[in-house]
mmCIF file of C-alpha atoms in Angstrom:
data_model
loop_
_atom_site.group_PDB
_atom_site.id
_atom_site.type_symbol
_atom_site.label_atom_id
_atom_site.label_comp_id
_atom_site.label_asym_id
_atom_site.label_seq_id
_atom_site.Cartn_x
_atom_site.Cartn_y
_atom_site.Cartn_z
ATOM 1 C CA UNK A 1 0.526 21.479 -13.611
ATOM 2 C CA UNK A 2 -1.474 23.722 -11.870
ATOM 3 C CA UNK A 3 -2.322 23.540 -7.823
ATOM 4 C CA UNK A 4 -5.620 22.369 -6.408
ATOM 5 C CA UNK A 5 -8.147 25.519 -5.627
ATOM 6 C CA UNK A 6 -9.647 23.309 -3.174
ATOM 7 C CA UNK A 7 -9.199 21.847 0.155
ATOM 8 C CA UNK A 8 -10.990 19.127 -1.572
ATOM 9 C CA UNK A 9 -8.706 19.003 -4.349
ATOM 10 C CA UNK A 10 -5.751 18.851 -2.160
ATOM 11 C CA UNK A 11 -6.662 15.489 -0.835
ATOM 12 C CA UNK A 12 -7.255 14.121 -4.605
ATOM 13 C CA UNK A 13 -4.393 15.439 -5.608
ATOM 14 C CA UNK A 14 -2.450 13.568 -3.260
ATOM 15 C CA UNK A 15 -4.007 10.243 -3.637
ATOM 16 C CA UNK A 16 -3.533 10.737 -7.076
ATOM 17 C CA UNK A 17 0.617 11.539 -6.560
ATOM 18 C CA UNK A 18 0.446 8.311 -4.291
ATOM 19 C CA UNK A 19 -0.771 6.580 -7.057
ATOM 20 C CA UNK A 20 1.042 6.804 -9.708
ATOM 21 C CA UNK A 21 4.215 6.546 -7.495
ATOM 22 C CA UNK A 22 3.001 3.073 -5.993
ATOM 23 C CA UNK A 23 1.336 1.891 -9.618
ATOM 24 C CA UNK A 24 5.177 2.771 -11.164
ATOM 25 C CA UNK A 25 6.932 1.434 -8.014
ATOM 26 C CA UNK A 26 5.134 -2.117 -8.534
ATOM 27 C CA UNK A 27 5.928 -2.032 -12.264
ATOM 28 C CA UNK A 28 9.615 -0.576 -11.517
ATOM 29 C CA UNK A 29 10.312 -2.888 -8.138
ATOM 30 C CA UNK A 30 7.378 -5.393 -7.636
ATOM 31 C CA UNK A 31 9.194 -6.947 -5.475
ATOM 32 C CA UNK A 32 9.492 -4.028 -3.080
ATOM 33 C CA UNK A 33 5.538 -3.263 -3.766
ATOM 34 C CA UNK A 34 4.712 -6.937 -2.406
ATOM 35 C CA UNK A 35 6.823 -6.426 1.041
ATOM 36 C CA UNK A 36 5.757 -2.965 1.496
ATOM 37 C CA UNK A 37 2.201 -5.296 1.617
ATOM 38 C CA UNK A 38 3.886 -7.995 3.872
ATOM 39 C CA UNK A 39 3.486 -10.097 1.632
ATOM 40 C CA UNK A 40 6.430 -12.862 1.137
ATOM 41 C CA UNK A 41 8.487 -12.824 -1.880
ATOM 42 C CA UNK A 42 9.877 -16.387 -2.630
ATOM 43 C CA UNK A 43 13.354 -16.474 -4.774
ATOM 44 C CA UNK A 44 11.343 -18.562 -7.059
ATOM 45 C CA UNK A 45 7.855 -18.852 -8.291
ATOM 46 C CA UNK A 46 6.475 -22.385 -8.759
ATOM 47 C CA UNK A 47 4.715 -23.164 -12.754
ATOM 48 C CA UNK A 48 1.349 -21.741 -12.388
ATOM 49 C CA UNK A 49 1.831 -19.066 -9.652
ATOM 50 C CA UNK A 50 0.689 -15.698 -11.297
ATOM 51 C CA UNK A 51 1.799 -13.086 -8.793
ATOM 52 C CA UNK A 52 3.753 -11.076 -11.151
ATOM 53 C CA UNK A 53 1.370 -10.787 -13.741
ATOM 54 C CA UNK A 54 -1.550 -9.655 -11.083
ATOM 55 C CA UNK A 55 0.658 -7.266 -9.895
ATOM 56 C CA UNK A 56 1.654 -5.947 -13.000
ATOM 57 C CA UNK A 57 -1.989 -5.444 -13.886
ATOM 58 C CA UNK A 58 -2.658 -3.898 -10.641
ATOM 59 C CA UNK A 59 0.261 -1.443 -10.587
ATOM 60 C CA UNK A 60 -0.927 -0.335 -13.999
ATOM 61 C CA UNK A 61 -4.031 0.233 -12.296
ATOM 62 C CA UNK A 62 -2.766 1.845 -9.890
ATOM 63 C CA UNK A 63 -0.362 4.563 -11.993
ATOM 64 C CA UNK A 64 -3.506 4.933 -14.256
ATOM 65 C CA UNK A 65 -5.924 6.001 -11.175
ATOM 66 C CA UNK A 66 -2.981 8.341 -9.799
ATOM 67 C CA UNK A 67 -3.155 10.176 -13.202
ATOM 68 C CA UNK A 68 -7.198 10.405 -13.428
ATOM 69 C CA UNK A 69 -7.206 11.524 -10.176
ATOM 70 C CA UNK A 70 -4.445 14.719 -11.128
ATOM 71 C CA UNK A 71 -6.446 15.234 -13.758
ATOM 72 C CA UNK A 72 -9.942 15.782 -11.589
ATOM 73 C CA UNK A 73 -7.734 18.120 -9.900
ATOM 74 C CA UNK A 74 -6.522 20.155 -12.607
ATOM 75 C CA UNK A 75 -10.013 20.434 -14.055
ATOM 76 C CA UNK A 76 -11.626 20.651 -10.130
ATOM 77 C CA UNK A 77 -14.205 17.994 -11.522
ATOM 78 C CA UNK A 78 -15.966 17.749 -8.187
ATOM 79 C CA UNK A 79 -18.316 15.231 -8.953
ATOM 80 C CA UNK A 80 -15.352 12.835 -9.064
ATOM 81 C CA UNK A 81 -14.391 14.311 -5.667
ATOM 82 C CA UNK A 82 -17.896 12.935 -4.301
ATOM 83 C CA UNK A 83 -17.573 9.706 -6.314
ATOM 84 C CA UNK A 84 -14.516 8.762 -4.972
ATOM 85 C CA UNK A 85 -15.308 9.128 -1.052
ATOM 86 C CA UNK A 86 -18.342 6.642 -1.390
ATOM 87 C CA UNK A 87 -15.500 4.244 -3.482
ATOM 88 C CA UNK A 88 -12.878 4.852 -1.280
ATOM 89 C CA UNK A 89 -15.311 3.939 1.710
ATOM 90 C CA UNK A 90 -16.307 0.641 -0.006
ATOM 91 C CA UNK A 91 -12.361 -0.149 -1.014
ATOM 92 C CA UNK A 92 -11.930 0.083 2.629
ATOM 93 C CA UNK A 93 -14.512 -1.663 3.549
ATOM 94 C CA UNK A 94 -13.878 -4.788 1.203
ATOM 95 C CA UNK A 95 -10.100 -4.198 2.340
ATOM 96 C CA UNK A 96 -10.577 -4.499 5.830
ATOM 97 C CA UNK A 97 -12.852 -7.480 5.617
ATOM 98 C CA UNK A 98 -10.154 -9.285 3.355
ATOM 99 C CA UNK A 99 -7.379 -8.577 6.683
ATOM 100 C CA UNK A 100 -10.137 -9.881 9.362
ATOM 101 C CA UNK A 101 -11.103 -13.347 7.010
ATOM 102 C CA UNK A 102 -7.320 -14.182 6.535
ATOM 103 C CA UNK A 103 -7.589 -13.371 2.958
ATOM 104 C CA UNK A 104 -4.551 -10.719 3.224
ATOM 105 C CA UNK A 105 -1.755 -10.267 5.574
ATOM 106 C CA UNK A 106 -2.368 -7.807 8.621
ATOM 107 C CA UNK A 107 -0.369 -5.132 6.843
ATOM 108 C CA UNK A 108 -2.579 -4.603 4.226
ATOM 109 C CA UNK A 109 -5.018 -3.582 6.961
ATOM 110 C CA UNK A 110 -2.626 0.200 5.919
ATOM 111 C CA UNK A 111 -3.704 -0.114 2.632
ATOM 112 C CA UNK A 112 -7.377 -0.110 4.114
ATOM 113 C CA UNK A 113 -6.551 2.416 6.442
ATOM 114 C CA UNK A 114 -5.362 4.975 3.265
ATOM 115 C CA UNK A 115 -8.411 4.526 1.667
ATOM 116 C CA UNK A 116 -10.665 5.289 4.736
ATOM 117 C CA UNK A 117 -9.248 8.166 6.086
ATOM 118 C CA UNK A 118 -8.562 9.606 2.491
ATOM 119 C CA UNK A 119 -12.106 9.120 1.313
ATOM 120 C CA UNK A 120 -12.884 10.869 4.835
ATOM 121 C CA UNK A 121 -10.653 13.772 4.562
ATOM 122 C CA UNK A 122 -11.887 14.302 0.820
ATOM 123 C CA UNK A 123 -15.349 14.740 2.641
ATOM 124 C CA UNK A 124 -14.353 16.785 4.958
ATOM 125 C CA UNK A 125 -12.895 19.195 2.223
ATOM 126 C CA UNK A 126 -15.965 18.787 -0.059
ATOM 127 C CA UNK A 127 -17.599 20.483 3.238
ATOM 128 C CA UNK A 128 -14.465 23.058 4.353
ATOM 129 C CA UNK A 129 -15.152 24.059 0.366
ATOM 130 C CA UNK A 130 -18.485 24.202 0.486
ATOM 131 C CA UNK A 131 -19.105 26.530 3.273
ATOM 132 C CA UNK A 132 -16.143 28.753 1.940
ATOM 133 C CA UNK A 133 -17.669 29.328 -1.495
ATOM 134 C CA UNK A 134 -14.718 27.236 -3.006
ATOM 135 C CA UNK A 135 -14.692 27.036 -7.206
ATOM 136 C CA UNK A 136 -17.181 24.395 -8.579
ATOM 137 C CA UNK A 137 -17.481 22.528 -11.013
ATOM 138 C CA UNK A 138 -19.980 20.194 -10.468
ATOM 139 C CA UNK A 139 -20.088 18.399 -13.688
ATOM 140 C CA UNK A 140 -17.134 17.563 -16.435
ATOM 141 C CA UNK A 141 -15.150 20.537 -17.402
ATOM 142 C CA UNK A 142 -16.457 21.692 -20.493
ATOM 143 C CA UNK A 143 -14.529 21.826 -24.251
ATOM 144 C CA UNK A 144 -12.127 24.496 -24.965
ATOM 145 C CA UNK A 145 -14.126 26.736 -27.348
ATOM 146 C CA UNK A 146 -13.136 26.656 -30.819
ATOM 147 C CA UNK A 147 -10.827 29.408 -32.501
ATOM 148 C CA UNK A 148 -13.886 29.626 -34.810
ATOM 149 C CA UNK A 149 -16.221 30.472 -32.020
ATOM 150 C CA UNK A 150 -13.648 32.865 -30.417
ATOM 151 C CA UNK A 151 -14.588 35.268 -33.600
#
C-alpha cells in the first residue's frame, strides 16, 4: 500500500487503520469491543436481547469504513477528505448528545471525542495541504486507461 501524500491523507489514513482494527476486534472479541465502550457484558443474554447481532452489524461497519477510508487515501480522493469532516462533526455531535441524555454510558463520550478531533485535524490538513500546493484530486480517481488506448 502506498503512503498518504497528504497531511490530509495522513489523518484518513489513520481513521481508516482504526477502523478496520475496531470493526475486526468487535467481530473477533465483541466482548472486549463492548467494555472498551463501558458497556456491561452479562454472562448471559436474556431471549430477545440483540446485542450481539447489533454489534456484529456495526463492527462490519466499522472494518468496512476502515477499508473505504485506506482506499481514499491510496487514490488521495479529497472530496471524501471534505465529506468526512462535516460527517465526522455530525457523528460527534449525535454521539455526544446520546452521553449527555443517558442514552450511552459516559465512556462513549471517547468515541465522540475520536470523531471530533479527527474530523478537525482532517480540516486542518485539508488547509496545511492547501496552502502547500499538496496533490489533488478533487473528484474520483479516474479509470486506468486501457492497453488499447495505451497504443
Amino acid at each position: 500500500m502506498k503512503l498518504p501524500r497528504s497531511v490530509a491523507g495522513w489523518t484518513i489514513a489513520v481513521f481508516g487503520v482504526l477502523a478496520l482494527v475496531m470493526g475486526a476486534v468487535g467481530l473477533l472479541w465483541p466482548e472486549a469491543q463492548l467494555r472498551m465502550l463501558g458497556f456491561e457484558v452479562p454472562a448471559t443474554r436474556s431471549a430477545g436481547d440483540y446485542t450481539g447481532t447489533f454489534l456484529l452489524a456495526s463492527s462490519m461497519a466499522s472494518f468496512n469504513m476502515g477499508v473505504y477510508y485506506l482506499l481514499a487515501t491510496v487514490t488521495e480522493w479529497r472530496s471524501f477528505y471534505r465529506f468526512t469532516v462535516v460527517f465526522r462533526l455530525v457523528t460527534f455531535t449525535v454521539f455526544t448528545i446520546a452521553v449527555l441524555a443517558d442514552i450511552a454510558p459516559d465512556r462513549f463520550f471517547g468515541v465522540a471525542a475520536w470523531e471530533g478531533l479527527g474530523a478537525v485535524a482532517t480540516a486542518v490538513g485539508l488547509r496545511v495541504d492547501a496552502r502547500r500546493g499538496a496533490p489533488l484530486a478533487s473528484a474520483a480517481p479516474a479509470p486506468a486507461a486501457s492497453a488499447d488506448a495505451a497504443r
